Amino acid sequence: MSYSPYLLKDQKALVTGASSGIGEAIARYLASSGAAVAINYHSEAESAQKIVDDIQANNGEALAIQADVSKEDQVKAMFSQVLNQFGTIDILVNNAGIQKDSAFVDMTLDHWNAVIGVNLTGQFLCAREAAKEFLRRGVQPHISCAAGKIICISSVHEVIPWAGHVNYAASKGGINMMMQSIAQELAPHKIRVNSIAPGAIKTPINTSAWDTPEAEAKLLQLIPAKRVGNVADIAKAAVWLASDDSDYVNGTTIFVDGGMTLYPGFTENG
Ligand code: NAD
């Protein structure tokens, strides 16, 4: 994986839930674009360290930080560690997310709270800590024309209702309004806040949706592009949103979904 090694030169980034899947790819792409990257992980210490080692072997800068993003004290400690190590932060990628699926009437309060806690509260807590540092430091024109960039990993389910996944869809719908409201509030300070809404991407979170030919064929009926996405599709969009190439993009969601939100069921007149 490679990108212009100067695009994000001297910028400092934190990616949450970066020990696997989309977060891992974003962390690797940010690093190969020149950013120093903090790899947040929840429980996969070995995977996180392997990513750090790989980045360092390519002359990049990285560190792994354990934290549960749904816990305020752990998020604050994680940001202290990032600021101690890197001096500041320029890019936050709010990626950590979980699913706990069930029929609506069987959904426990624990499963509701767990998903909202990681997917929505976790993004709020991390965005707030990042914004404090962006505001304290302000713009450094030799680094970036923004005082900071926040990228929220949402989902097509911020707009597509999802039976059997009410907690997940509610968390992703919530991210949209949270992202836009933060963007509206902080835009005058030259802080940019945007979301990426992935469609179906092959990662551990959704293995059962693509790991047999039958499952993949069923999934492809929902994707006009007729391929399941890969983590690089999302990572490339994240690098662009983190860079000054997207300086006039603020408060929006970029759908990287092979057209999943085009309602393919209506192709033949519904
Ligand atoms: P994944 O399971 O590989 O990644 C999720 C990551 O979040 C894991 O590394 C996990 O350890 C971490 N995590 C879970 N709880 C955490 C916590 N409390 N604190 C910190 N980290 C925690 O799956 P993925 O597909 O790479 O998911 C990444 C993001 O992309 C999620 O927000 C997910 O909702 C979103 N997304 C994925 C798809 C897809 O098709 N894969 C589609 C739309 C949106």
Coordinates of C-alpha atoms and ligand atoms in Angstrom, one line a residue:
M1 CA 0.0 0.0 0.0
S2 CA 1.4 3.3 -0.9
Y3 CA 0.4 6.9 -1.2
S4 CA 2.3 10.2 -1.6
P5 CA 4.7 10.1 1.3
Y6 CA 4.5 13.9 1.7
L7 CA 0.7 14.5 1.6
L8 CA 0.4 14.4 5.4
K9 CA 4.0 15.1 6.2
D10 CA 4.6 16.1 9.9
Q11 CA 0.9 15.5 10.8
K12 CA -0.1 13.5 13.9
A13 CA -3.1 11.2 13.7
L14 CA -5.1 8.9 16.0
V15 CA -7.2 6.1 14.6
T16 CA -9.5 4.3 17.0
G17 CA -10.2 0.5 16.6
A18 CA -7.1 0.3 14.4
S19 CA -6.0 -3.2 15.2
S20 CA -8.1 -4.7 12.4
G21 CA -10.3 -4.1 9.3
I22 CA -11.0 -0.6 8.1
G23 CA -9.2 1.1 11.0
E24 CA -6.0 -0.9 10.3
A25 CA -6.0 0.1 6.6
I26 CA -6.7 3.7 7.4
A27 CA -3.8 3.7 9.9
R28 CA -1.4 2.1 7.4
Y29 CA -2.5 4.6 4.6
L30 CA -2.1 7.6 6.8
A31 CA 1.4 6.4 7.8
S32 CA 2.4 5.8 4.2
S33 CA 1.2 9.4 3.5
G34 CA 3.7 10.7 6.0
A35 CA 1.6 11.0 9.2
A36 CA 2.7 9.8 12.6
V37 CA -0.1 7.4 13.7
A38 CA -1.4 6.3 17.1
I39 CA -3.0 2.9 16.8
N40 CA -5.8 2.6 19.3
Y41 CA -6.9 -0.9 20.1
H42 CA -9.3 -2.5 22.6
S43 CA -8.1 -6.1 23.1
E44 CA -5.8 -7.1 20.2
A45 CA -2.5 -5.9 21.5
E46 CA -0.4 -8.2 19.3
S47 CA -2.1 -7.1 16.1
A48 CA -1.7 -3.4 17.1
Q49 CA 2.0 -3.9 17.8
K50 CA 2.5 -5.7 14.4
I51 CA 1.0 -2.6 12.6
V52 CA 3.3 -0.3 14.7
D53 CA 6.3 -2.5 13.8
D54 CA 5.4 -2.5 10.1
I55 CA 5.1 1.3 10.0
Q56 CA 8.4 1.7 11.8
A57 CA 10.1 -0.7 9.5
N58 CA 9.0 1.7 6.7
N59 CA 10.6 4.6 8.5
G60 CA 7.3 5.8 9.8
E61 CA 6.3 6.9 13.3
A62 CA 3.6 4.9 15.3
L63 CA 2.6 3.8 18.7
A64 CA -0.1 1.5 20.0
I65 CA -2.5 2.6 22.8
Q66 CA -5.0 0.4 24.6
A67 CA -8.3 2.2 25.4
D68 CA -12.0 1.4 25.4
V69 CA -13.4 4.4 23.5
S70 CA -16.7 4.2 25.4
K71 CA -15.0 5.1 28.7
E72 CA -14.3 8.8 29.4
D73 CA -11.3 8.2 31.7
Q74 CA -9.7 5.9 29.2
V75 CA -10.2 8.3 26.3
K76 CA -8.7 11.1 28.3
A77 CA -5.7 9.0 29.2
M78 CA -5.3 8.0 25.5
F79 CA -5.2 11.6 24.4
S80 CA -2.7 12.5 27.1
Q81 CA -0.5 9.7 25.8
V82 CA -0.9 10.9 22.2
L83 CA 0.0 14.5 23.2
N84 CA 2.9 13.4 25.3
Q85 CA 4.3 11.3 22.5
F86 CA 3.5 13.4 19.4
G87 CA 3.2 16.9 21.0
T88 CA -0.2 17.5 19.4
I89 CA -2.8 15.9 17.1
D90 CA -4.0 17.0 13.6
I91 CA -6.2 14.1 12.5
L92 CA -8.7 12.0 14.4
V93 CA -10.3 9.0 12.7
N94 CA -13.3 7.8 14.8
N95 CA -13.5 4.3 13.5
A96 CA -14.1 1.9 16.4
G97 CA -17.5 0.2 16.1
I98 CA -19.4 -3.0 17.1
Q99 CA -22.5 -4.8 16.2
K100 CA -24.8 -6.7 18.6
D101 CA -27.7 -7.9 16.5
S102 CA -31.1 -9.3 17.4
A103 CA -34.8 -9.0 16.6
F104 CA -36.0 -5.7 18.0
V105 CA -38.3 -7.2 20.7
D106 CA -35.4 -9.4 21.9
M107 CA -32.9 -6.6 22.1
T108 CA -31.5 -6.2 25.6
L109 CA -30.7 -2.9 27.2
D110 CA -27.2 -4.1 27.6
H111 CA -26.8 -4.7 23.8
W112 CA -28.4 -1.3 23.1
N113 CA -26.1 0.5 25.5
A114 CA -23.0 -1.4 24.3
V115 CA -23.5 -0.4 20.7
I116 CA -24.5 3.2 21.4
G117 CA -21.6 3.4 23.9
V118 CA -18.9 2.4 21.4
N119 CA -20.3 3.6 18.1
L120 CA -21.7 7.0 19.2
T121 CA -20.6 8.0 22.7
G122 CA -17.1 6.8 21.8
Q123 CA -17.0 9.1 18.8
F124 CA -18.3 12.0 20.9
L125 CA -15.6 11.5 23.6
C126 CA -12.7 11.2 21.1
A127 CA -14.0 14.2 19.0
R128 CA -14.3 16.4 22.1
E129 CA -10.7 15.7 23.2
A130 CA -9.3 16.2 19.7
A131 CA -11.3 19.5 19.3
K132 CA -9.9 20.8 22.6
E133 CA -6.3 20.3 21.3
F134 CA -7.2 21.8 17.8
L135 CA -8.6 24.9 19.5
R136 CA -5.7 25.2 21.9
R137 CA -3.1 25.0 19.1
G138 CA -4.9 26.6 16.2
V139 CA -3.7 26.5 12.6
Q140 CA 0.0 25.8 11.8
P141 CA 0.2 26.9 8.2
H142 CA 3.3 25.0 7.5
I143 CA 1.5 21.8 8.5
S144 CA -2.1 22.2 7.2
C145 CA -4.5 24.9 6.4
A146 CA -6.9 23.4 8.9
A147 CA -6.6 23.5 12.7
G148 CA -7.6 19.9 12.7
K149 CA -9.6 17.2 10.9
I150 CA -12.1 14.7 12.3
I151 CA -13.3 11.8 10.2
C152 CA -16.2 9.8 11.6
I153 CA -16.6 6.3 10.2
S154 CA -20.4 5.9 9.8
S155 CA -22.2 3.4 7.6
V156 CA -24.8 3.3 4.8
H157 CA -27.0 2.5 7.7
E158 CA -27.0 6.2 8.7
V159 CA -29.6 6.4 6.0
I160 CA -30.7 2.8 5.2
P161 CA -33.0 1.4 8.0
W162 CA -31.7 -2.1 9.1
A163 CA -34.2 -4.5 10.6
G164 CA -32.5 -6.7 13.3
H165 CA -29.8 -4.1 13.8
V166 CA -31.8 -1.3 15.4
N167 CA -29.0 -0.3 17.9
Y168 CA -26.4 -0.2 15.1
A169 CA -28.5 1.8 12.7
A170 CA -29.5 4.3 15.5
S171 CA -25.8 4.8 16.4
K172 CA -24.9 5.5 12.8
G173 CA -27.8 7.8 12.2
G174 CA -26.7 9.6 15.4
I175 CA -23.2 10.0 14.0
N176 CA -24.6 12.0 11.1
M177 CA -26.2 14.7 13.2
M178 CA -23.4 14.7 15.7
M179 CA -20.8 15.2 12.9
Q180 CA -22.8 17.9 11.2
S181 CA -23.5 19.8 14.4
I182 CA -19.8 19.7 15.5
A183 CA -18.8 20.8 12.0
Q184 CA -21.2 23.7 12.1
E185 CA -19.9 24.8 15.6
L186 CA -16.2 24.4 14.8
A187 CA -15.9 25.5 11.1
P188 CA -15.1 29.1 12.1
H189 CA -12.1 27.7 13.9
K190 CA -10.9 26.0 10.7
I191 CA -11.7 22.6 12.0
R192 CA -13.2 20.2 9.5
V193 CA -15.5 17.3 10.5
N194 CA -16.7 14.8 7.9
S195 CA -18.0 11.2 7.8
I196 CA -17.3 8.3 5.5
A197 CA -20.2 5.9 5.1
P198 CA -18.9 2.5 3.9
G199 CA -21.2 0.1 2.2
A200 CA -20.3 -3.6 2.5
I201 CA -16.5 -4.0 3.1
K202 CA -14.8 -7.3 3.7
T203 CA -13.7 -7.2 7.3
P204 CA -14.1 -9.2 10.5
I205 CA -17.3 -7.3 11.5
N206 CA -19.4 -8.8 8.7
T207 CA -17.6 -12.1 7.7
S208 CA -20.9 -14.1 7.5
A209 CA -22.2 -11.7 4.8
W210 CA -19.5 -12.7 2.3
D211 CA -17.6 -15.8 3.4
T212 CA -19.5 -18.3 1.3
P213 CA -20.3 -18.0 -2.5
E214 CA -24.0 -18.1 -1.6
A215 CA -23.8 -15.3 0.9
E216 CA -21.6 -13.1 -1.4
A217 CA -24.1 -13.6 -4.3
K218 CA -26.9 -12.5 -2.1
L219 CA -24.9 -9.5 -0.9
L220 CA -24.0 -8.5 -4.5
Q221 CA -27.7 -8.0 -5.3
L222 CA -27.5 -4.9 -3.0
I223 CA -24.4 -3.5 -4.8
P224 CA -24.8 -1.9 -8.2
A225 CA -21.0 -2.0 -8.7
K226 CA -21.2 -5.8 -8.4
R227 CA -18.2 -6.2 -6.1
V228 CA -17.8 -6.2 -2.3
G229 CA -15.7 -3.3 -1.1
N230 CA -12.2 -3.6 0.3
V231 CA -10.6 -1.7 3.1
A232 CA -8.4 0.2 0.7
D233 CA -11.5 1.8 -0.8
I234 CA -12.2 3.4 2.6
A235 CA -8.6 4.2 3.5
K236 CA -8.1 6.2 0.3
A237 CA -11.1 8.4 1.0
A238 CA -9.9 8.9 4.6
V239 CA -6.4 10.1 3.4
W240 CA -8.1 12.5 1.1
L241 CA -10.4 13.9 3.8
A242 CA -7.4 14.2 6.2
S243 CA -5.4 16.2 3.6
D244 CA -5.6 19.8 2.4
D245 CA -6.9 18.5 -0.9
S246 CA -10.3 18.4 0.7
D247 CA -10.0 21.8 2.5
Y248 CA -13.4 23.1 1.3
V249 CA -15.2 19.9 2.4
N250 CA -16.8 20.2 5.8
G251 CA -19.9 18.7 7.5
T252 CA -20.6 16.1 4.8
T253 CA -20.8 12.3 4.5
I254 CA -19.0 10.6 1.6
F255 CA -20.7 7.3 0.7
V256 CA -18.1 4.7 -0.4
D257 CA -20.5 2.0 -1.1
G258 CA -20.4 0.9 -4.8
G259 CA -23.8 2.5 -5.2
M260 CA -25.6 0.6 -2.3
T261 CA -27.5 3.8 -1.4
L262 CA -28.9 4.0 -5.0
Y263 CA -31.8 1.6 -4.0
P264 CA -30.9 -1.1 -6.5
G265 CA -34.2 -2.9 -5.9
F266 CA -35.8 -0.1 -8.0
T267 CA -33.6 -0.8 -11.1
E268 CA -36.4 -2.7 -12.8
N269 CA -39.1 -0.3 -11.8
G270 CA -39.4 -1.6 -8.2
Ligands
NAD1 P1 -13.7 -4.6 12.7 O1 -14.5 -5.4 13.7 O2 -12.5 -5.2 12.1 O3 -13.2 -3.2 13.4 C1 -13.8 -2.6 14.6 C2 -12.7 -2.3 15.5 O4 -13.2 -1.6 16.6 C3 -11.9 -3.5 16.0 O5 -10.5 -3.3 15.8 C4 -12.3 -3.6 17.5 O6 -11.3 -4.1 18.3 C5 -12.5 -2.1 17.7 N1 -13.3 -1.8 19.0 C6 -14.4 -2.5 19.3 N2 -14.8 -2.0 20.5 C7 -14.0 -1.0 20.9 C8 -13.8 -0.2 22.0 N3 -14.7 -0.2 23.0 N4 -12.8 0.7 22.1 C9 -11.9 0.7 21.1 N5 -11.9 -0.1 20.0 C10 -13.0 -0.9 19.9 O7 -14.7 -4.1 11.6 P2 -14.6 -3.0 10.5 O8 -15.5 -3.3 9.5 O9 -13.2 -2.6 10.2 O10 -15.3 -1.7 11.3 C11 -14.7 -0.4 11.4 C12 -15.8 0.6 11.3 O11 -16.4 0.6 10.0 C13 -17.0 0.4 12.3 O12 -17.3 1.6 12.9 C14 -18.1 -0.2 11.5 O13 -19.4 0.1 12.0 C15 -17.8 0.6 10.2 N6 -18.4 0.0 9.0 C16 -18.0 -1.2 8.5 C17 -18.6 -1.8 7.4 C18 -18.2 -3.1 6.8 O14 -18.8 -3.5 5.8 N7 -17.1 -3.7 7.2 C19 -19.7 -1.1 6.8 C20 -20.1 0.1 7.3 C21 -19.5 0.6 8.4

